Amino acid sequence: MTATSRPRIEPVDVDLKEPLKSKMATIFPAALPSPTLYRSVARNESLFIDMIDMHFIGPTGLMERKTIPSRLRELLILRTCTLAGNEYEFNLHERTISEKMGLTREEIDDLKTKSVDKTLWSVTEISLISLTDELVSTLSVSDPVFEQALEHFSNTELIEMTQLVGLYTSVAMLVSLIRPETDPY
């Protein structure tokens, strides 16, 4: 978003009123202003509250079920953001939780590139990156990438990982629609 452009959908005021205030407090630290995208989605207050109540959105992002290790989950989210052109969400994660989830500064920077430096990543992580790259870029998975992923992940994990890729691709669509201002973290 350029410095002179404004969001297409203005966020609700950062000084939230109830019930948004207490709901937001369950998913985002009170010490930081709530993310602009969250507050823009909160323009549809009932949907936003439902997303929180259903645990669809939580402190580490969408659909945190704690079944995928935090580091792998964050890798998948950042890689999806890169490939979907979602700088807003990448920035939000990078500045708030990516390192807490186990990624190094060098790894975070590498996930921004078209082709990752395979020396930075384990074989398991490379298989997840390859899976994510194909899902976002082609909306499909080739047999070799599937077979490689199946060596490292269960069917249950692969289904959940694919859902996360889809959800964060939809976040990229929301960002494209709303054009939120970058959060000052």
PDB file of C-alpha atoms in Angstrom:
ATOM      1  CA  MET A   1       0.000   0.000   0.000  1.00  0.00           C
ATOM      2  CA  THR A   2       1.379   3.389  -0.876  1.00  0.00           C
ATOM      3  CA  ALA A   3       1.857   6.068   1.767  1.00  0.00           C
ATOM      4  CA  THR A   4      -0.923   8.191   0.263  1.00  0.00           C
ATOM      5  CA  SER A   5      -3.529   5.473  -0.073  1.00  0.00           C
ATOM      6  CA  ARG A   6      -6.051   4.678   2.611  1.00  0.00           C
ATOM      7  CA  PRO A   7      -7.503   1.339   3.600  1.00  0.00           C
ATOM      8  CA  ARG A   8     -10.551   0.368   1.584  1.00  0.00           C
ATOM      9  CA  ILE A   9     -12.272  -0.776   4.777  1.00  0.00           C
ATOM     10  CA  GLU A  10     -11.384   1.369   7.767  1.00  0.00           C
ATOM     11  CA  PRO A  11     -10.645  -0.542  10.964  1.00  0.00           C
ATOM     12  CA  VAL A  12     -12.701   0.001  14.077  1.00  0.00           C
ATOM     13  CA  ASP A  13     -11.027   2.387  16.510  1.00  0.00           C
ATOM     14  CA  VAL A  14      -7.990   0.982  18.326  1.00  0.00           C
ATOM     15  CA  ASP A  15      -9.705   1.949  21.603  1.00  0.00           C
ATOM     16  CA  LEU A  16     -12.079  -0.997  21.365  1.00  0.00           C
ATOM     17  CA  LYS A  17     -15.481  -1.081  22.995  1.00  0.00           C
ATOM     18  CA  GLU A  18     -17.146  -4.142  24.493  1.00  0.00           C
ATOM     19  CA  PRO A  19     -17.614  -6.882  23.445  1.00  0.00           C
ATOM     20  CA  LEU A  20     -14.712  -6.488  20.984  1.00  0.00           C
ATOM     21  CA  LYS A  21     -12.347  -5.291  23.702  1.00  0.00           C
ATOM     22  CA  SER A  22     -12.599  -8.424  25.831  1.00  0.00           C
ATOM     23  CA  LYS A  23     -12.631 -10.736  22.795  1.00  0.00           C
ATOM     24  CA  MET A  24      -9.506  -9.124  21.323  1.00  0.00           C
ATOM     25  CA  ALA A  25      -7.785  -9.434  24.713  1.00  0.00           C
ATOM     26  CA  THR A  26      -8.128 -13.218  24.462  1.00  0.00           C
ATOM     27  CA  ILE A  27      -6.104 -13.359  21.248  1.00  0.00           C
ATOM     28  CA  PHE A  28      -3.710 -10.411  21.317  1.00  0.00           C
ATOM     29  CA  PRO A  29      -1.541  -8.952  24.101  1.00  0.00           C
ATOM     30  CA  ALA A  30      -2.989  -5.844  25.711  1.00  0.00           C
ATOM     31  CA  ALA A  31       0.441  -4.159  25.601  1.00  0.00           C
ATOM     32  CA  LEU A  32       0.306  -3.947  21.797  1.00  0.00           C
ATOM     33  CA  PRO A  33      -2.324  -2.218  19.696  1.00  0.00           C
ATOM     34  CA  SER A  34      -4.530  -4.802  18.023  1.00  0.00           C
ATOM     35  CA  PRO A  35      -3.648  -5.531  14.390  1.00  0.00           C
ATOM     36  CA  THR A  36      -5.244  -3.322  11.780  1.00  0.00           C
ATOM     37  CA  LEU A  37      -6.490  -6.307   9.788  1.00  0.00           C
ATOM     38  CA  TYR A  38      -8.223  -7.769  12.848  1.00  0.00           C
ATOM     39  CA  ARG A  39      -9.903  -4.441  13.531  1.00  0.00           C
ATOM     40  CA  SER A  40     -10.959  -4.169   9.875  1.00  0.00           C
ATOM     41  CA  VAL A  41     -12.492  -7.647   9.931  1.00  0.00           C
ATOM     42  CA  ALA A  42     -14.189  -6.561  13.189  1.00  0.00           C
ATOM     43  CA  ARG A  43     -16.326  -4.235  11.056  1.00  0.00           C
ATOM     44  CA  ASN A  44     -18.323  -7.447  10.750  1.00  0.00           C
ATOM     45  CA  GLU A  45     -18.493  -7.734  14.531  1.00  0.00           C
ATOM     46  CA  SER A  46     -20.567 -10.902  14.766  1.00  0.00           C
ATOM     47  CA  LEU A  47     -18.286 -12.768  12.325  1.00  0.00           C
ATOM     48  CA  PHE A  48     -15.148 -11.612  14.133  1.00  0.00           C
ATOM     49  CA  ILE A  49     -16.537 -12.642  17.538  1.00  0.00           C
ATOM     50  CA  ASP A  50     -17.591 -16.012  16.111  1.00  0.00           C
ATOM     51  CA  MET A  51     -14.067 -16.524  14.721  1.00  0.00           C
ATOM     52  CA  ILE A  52     -12.633 -15.996  18.209  1.00  0.00           C
ATOM     53  CA  ASP A  53     -15.296 -18.030  20.024  1.00  0.00           C
ATOM     54  CA  MET A  54     -14.814 -20.966  17.627  1.00  0.00           C
ATOM     55  CA  HIS A  55     -11.040 -20.752  18.215  1.00  0.00           C
ATOM     56  CA  PHE A  56     -10.613 -20.131  14.514  1.00  0.00           C
ATOM     57  CA  ILE A  57      -8.359 -17.194  15.354  1.00  0.00           C
ATOM     58  CA  GLY A  58      -6.017 -17.244  18.333  1.00  0.00           C
ATOM     59  CA  PRO A  59      -2.807 -15.782  19.760  1.00  0.00           C
ATOM     60  CA  THR A  60      -0.572 -17.437  17.138  1.00  0.00           C
ATOM     61  CA  GLY A  61      -2.869 -17.037  14.153  1.00  0.00           C
ATOM     62  CA  LEU A  62      -5.552 -19.073  12.476  1.00  0.00           C
ATOM     63  CA  MET A  63      -6.592 -22.557  13.539  1.00  0.00           C
ATOM     64  CA  GLU A  64      -3.899 -23.184  16.142  1.00  0.00           C
ATOM     65  CA  ARG A  65      -4.629 -26.735  17.223  1.00  0.00           C
ATOM     66  CA  LYS A  66      -1.171 -27.488  18.639  1.00  0.00           C
ATOM     67  CA  THR A  67      -0.906 -30.639  16.526  1.00  0.00           C
ATOM     68  CA  ILE A  68       1.810 -29.260  14.242  1.00  0.00           C
ATOM     69  CA  PRO A  69       5.040 -28.153  15.932  1.00  0.00           C
ATOM     70  CA  SER A  70       5.130 -24.350  16.338  1.00  0.00           C
ATOM     71  CA  ARG A  71       8.276 -23.934  14.231  1.00  0.00           C
ATOM     72  CA  LEU A  72       6.827 -25.885  11.294  1.00  0.00           C
ATOM     73  CA  ARG A  73       3.500 -24.102  11.564  1.00  0.00           C
ATOM     74  CA  GLU A  74       5.190 -20.698  11.496  1.00  0.00           C
ATOM     75  CA  LEU A  75       7.391 -21.742   8.566  1.00  0.00           C
ATOM     76  CA  LEU A  76       4.276 -22.786   6.644  1.00  0.00           C
ATOM     77  CA  ILE A  77       2.483 -19.512   7.438  1.00  0.00           C
ATOM     78  CA  LEU A  78       5.400 -17.291   6.414  1.00  0.00           C
ATOM     79  CA  ARG A  79       6.035 -19.261   3.231  1.00  0.00           C
ATOM     80  CA  THR A  80       2.353 -19.073   2.297  1.00  0.00           C
ATOM     81  CA  CYS A  81       2.384 -15.313   2.924  1.00  0.00           C
ATOM     82  CA  THR A  82       5.410 -14.878   0.657  1.00  0.00           C
ATOM     83  CA  LEU A  83       3.960 -16.886  -2.216  1.00  0.00           C
ATOM     84  CA  ALA A  84       0.506 -15.306  -1.878  1.00  0.00           C
ATOM     85  CA  GLY A  85       2.026 -11.806  -1.909  1.00  0.00           C
ATOM     86  CA  ASN A  86       0.802 -11.078   1.612  1.00  0.00           C
ATOM     87  CA  GLU A  87       3.438  -8.699   2.986  1.00  0.00           C
ATOM     88  CA  TYR A  88       1.022  -7.418   5.631  1.00  0.00           C
ATOM     89  CA  GLU A  89       0.555 -10.787   7.359  1.00  0.00           C
ATOM     90  CA  PHE A  90       4.210 -11.733   6.943  1.00  0.00           C
ATOM     91  CA  ASN A  91       5.160  -8.470   8.669  1.00  0.00           C
ATOM     92  CA  LEU A  92       2.650  -9.078  11.463  1.00  0.00           C
ATOM     93  CA  HIS A  93       4.056 -12.540  12.207  1.00  0.00           C
ATOM     94  CA  GLU A  94       7.677 -11.512  11.691  1.00  0.00           C
ATOM     95  CA  ARG A  95       7.419  -8.660  14.157  1.00  0.00           C
ATOM     96  CA  THR A  96       5.371 -10.407  16.807  1.00  0.00           C
ATOM     97  CA  ILE A  97       5.800 -14.196  16.973  1.00  0.00           C
ATOM     98  CA  SER A  98       8.026 -15.798  14.302  1.00  0.00           C
ATOM     99  CA  GLU A  99      11.164 -15.895  16.444  1.00  0.00           C
ATOM    100  CA  LYS A 100       9.162 -17.014  19.490  1.00  0.00           C
ATOM    101  CA  MET A 101       7.935 -19.927  17.380  1.00  0.00           C
ATOM    102  CA  GLY A 102      11.529 -21.032  16.768  1.00  0.00           C
ATOM    103  CA  LEU A 103      12.598 -19.431  13.494  1.00  0.00           C
ATOM    104  CA  THR A 104      15.874 -17.529  13.273  1.00  0.00           C
ATOM    105  CA  ARG A 105      16.259 -14.119  11.686  1.00  0.00           C
ATOM    106  CA  GLU A 106      18.179 -15.714   8.783  1.00  0.00           C
ATOM    107  CA  GLU A 107      15.437 -18.290   8.215  1.00  0.00           C
ATOM    108  CA  ILE A 108      12.695 -15.654   8.296  1.00  0.00           C
ATOM    109  CA  ASP A 109      14.569 -13.610   5.696  1.00  0.00           C
ATOM    110  CA  ASP A 110      15.116 -16.718   3.563  1.00  0.00           C
ATOM    111  CA  LEU A 111      11.387 -17.490   3.512  1.00  0.00           C
ATOM    112  CA  LYS A 112      10.881 -14.157   1.708  1.00  0.00           C
ATOM    113  CA  THR A 113      12.864 -15.399  -1.310  1.00  0.00           C
ATOM    114  CA  LYS A 114      11.552 -17.139  -4.414  1.00  0.00           C
ATOM    115  CA  SER A 115      13.864 -20.126  -3.891  1.00  0.00           C
ATOM    116  CA  VAL A 116      14.968 -20.906  -0.365  1.00  0.00           C
ATOM    117  CA  ASP A 117      18.561 -21.715   0.621  1.00  0.00           C
ATOM    118  CA  LYS A 118      18.261 -25.451   1.204  1.00  0.00           C
ATOM    119  CA  THR A 119      21.318 -25.448   3.469  1.00  0.00           C
ATOM    120  CA  LEU A 120      19.310 -23.567   6.124  1.00  0.00           C
ATOM    121  CA  TRP A 121      16.576 -26.167   6.397  1.00  0.00           C
ATOM    122  CA  SER A 122      16.219 -29.789   7.482  1.00  0.00           C
ATOM    123  CA  VAL A 123      14.974 -32.409   5.025  1.00  0.00           C
ATOM    124  CA  THR A 124      11.613 -32.359   6.818  1.00  0.00           C
ATOM    125  CA  GLU A 125      11.377 -28.577   6.502  1.00  0.00           C
ATOM    126  CA  ILE A 126      12.337 -28.697   2.807  1.00  0.00           C
ATOM    127  CA  SER A 127       9.498 -31.154   2.213  1.00  0.00           C
ATOM    128  CA  LEU A 128       7.069 -28.740   3.919  1.00  0.00           C
ATOM    129  CA  ILE A 129       8.401 -25.806   1.891  1.00  0.00           C
ATOM    130  CA  SER A 130       8.010 -27.811  -1.343  1.00  0.00           C
ATOM    131  CA  LEU A 131       4.452 -28.782  -0.377  1.00  0.00           C
ATOM    132  CA  THR A 132       3.555 -25.185   0.458  1.00  0.00           C
ATOM    133  CA  ASP A 133       5.177 -23.865  -2.725  1.00  0.00           C
ATOM    134  CA  GLU A 134       3.125 -26.205  -4.907  1.00  0.00           C
ATOM    135  CA  LEU A 135      -0.138 -25.689  -3.048  1.00  0.00           C
ATOM    136  CA  VAL A 136       0.042 -21.909  -3.268  1.00  0.00           C
ATOM    137  CA  SER A 137       1.527 -21.692  -6.758  1.00  0.00           C
ATOM    138  CA  THR A 138      -0.534 -24.359  -8.527  1.00  0.00           C
ATOM    139  CA  LEU A 139      -3.357 -25.303  -6.130  1.00  0.00           C
ATOM    140  CA  SER A 140      -2.232 -28.892  -6.518  1.00  0.00           C
ATOM    141  CA  VAL A 141       0.438 -31.298  -5.306  1.00  0.00           C
ATOM    142  CA  SER A 142       2.536 -33.433  -7.620  1.00  0.00           C
ATOM    143  CA  ASP A 143       3.118 -37.088  -6.775  1.00  0.00           C
ATOM    144  CA  PRO A 144       6.850 -36.590  -6.021  1.00  0.00           C
ATOM    145  CA  VAL A 145       6.161 -33.713  -3.600  1.00  0.00           C
ATOM    146  CA  PHE A 146       3.359 -35.690  -1.948  1.00  0.00           C
ATOM    147  CA  GLU A 147       5.555 -38.779  -1.555  1.00  0.00           C
ATOM    148  CA  GLN A 148       8.372 -36.664  -0.086  1.00  0.00           C
ATOM    149  CA  ALA A 149       5.964 -35.011   2.376  1.00  0.00           C
ATOM    150  CA  LEU A 150       4.492 -38.388   3.339  1.00  0.00           C
ATOM    151  CA  GLU A 151       7.961 -39.518   4.445  1.00  0.00           C
ATOM    152  CA  HIS A 152       7.898 -36.810   7.137  1.00  0.00           C
ATOM    153  CA  PHE A 153       4.252 -36.162   7.976  1.00  0.00           C
ATOM    154  CA  SER A 154       1.163 -38.210   8.728  1.00  0.00           C
ATOM    155  CA  ASN A 155      -1.998 -37.978   6.647  1.00  0.00           C
ATOM    156  CA  THR A 156      -3.576 -36.085   9.539  1.00  0.00           C
ATOM    157  CA  GLU A 157      -0.772 -33.502   9.536  1.00  0.00           C
ATOM    158  CA  LEU A 158      -0.854 -33.133   5.750  1.00  0.00           C
ATOM    159  CA  ILE A 159      -4.577 -32.425   5.801  1.00  0.00           C
ATOM    160  CA  GLU A 160      -4.176 -29.810   8.537  1.00  0.00           C
ATOM    161  CA  MET A 161      -1.164 -28.236   6.802  1.00  0.00           C
ATOM    162  CA  THR A 162      -3.138 -27.967   3.566  1.00  0.00           C
ATOM    163  CA  GLN A 163      -5.991 -26.302   5.452  1.00  0.00           C
ATOM    164  CA  LEU A 164      -3.550 -23.778   6.942  1.00  0.00           C
ATOM    165  CA  VAL A 165      -2.135 -22.969   3.515  1.00  0.00           C
ATOM    166  CA  GLY A 166      -5.685 -22.389   2.284  1.00  0.00           C
ATOM    167  CA  LEU A 167      -6.617 -20.243   5.266  1.00  0.00           C
ATOM    168  CA  TYR A 168      -3.555 -18.038   4.948  1.00  0.00           C
ATOM    169  CA  THR A 169      -4.160 -17.730   1.211  1.00  0.00           C
ATOM    170  CA  SER A 170      -7.634 -16.444   2.095  1.00  0.00           C
ATOM    171  CA  VAL A 171      -6.022 -13.952   4.500  1.00  0.00           C
ATOM    172  CA  ALA A 172      -4.019 -12.686   1.509  1.00  0.00           C
ATOM    173  CA  MET A 173      -7.338 -12.129  -0.263  1.00  0.00           C
ATOM    174  CA  LEU A 174      -8.685 -10.182   2.722  1.00  0.00           C
ATOM    175  CA  VAL A 175      -5.548  -8.038   2.778  1.00  0.00           C
ATOM    176  CA  SER A 176      -5.974  -7.387  -0.945  1.00  0.00           C
ATOM    177  CA  LEU A 177      -9.593  -6.377  -0.386  1.00  0.00           C
ATOM    178  CA  ILE A 178      -9.051  -4.245   2.722  1.00  0.00           C
ATOM    179  CA  ARG A 179      -5.548  -2.846   2.094  1.00  0.00           C
ATOM    180  CA  PRO A 180      -4.790  -2.361   5.802  1.00  0.00           C
ATOM    181  CA  GLU A 181      -2.037  -0.068   6.945  1.00  0.00           C
ATOM    182  CA  THR A 182       1.040  -1.883   8.217  1.00  0.00           C
ATOM    183  CA  ASP A 183       1.015  -2.263  11.977  1.00  0.00           C
ATOM    184  CA  PRO A 184       3.748  -0.318  13.847  1.00  0.00           C
ATOM    185  CA  TYR A 185       5.356  -3.240  15.684  1.00  0.00           C
TER     186      TYR A 185
END
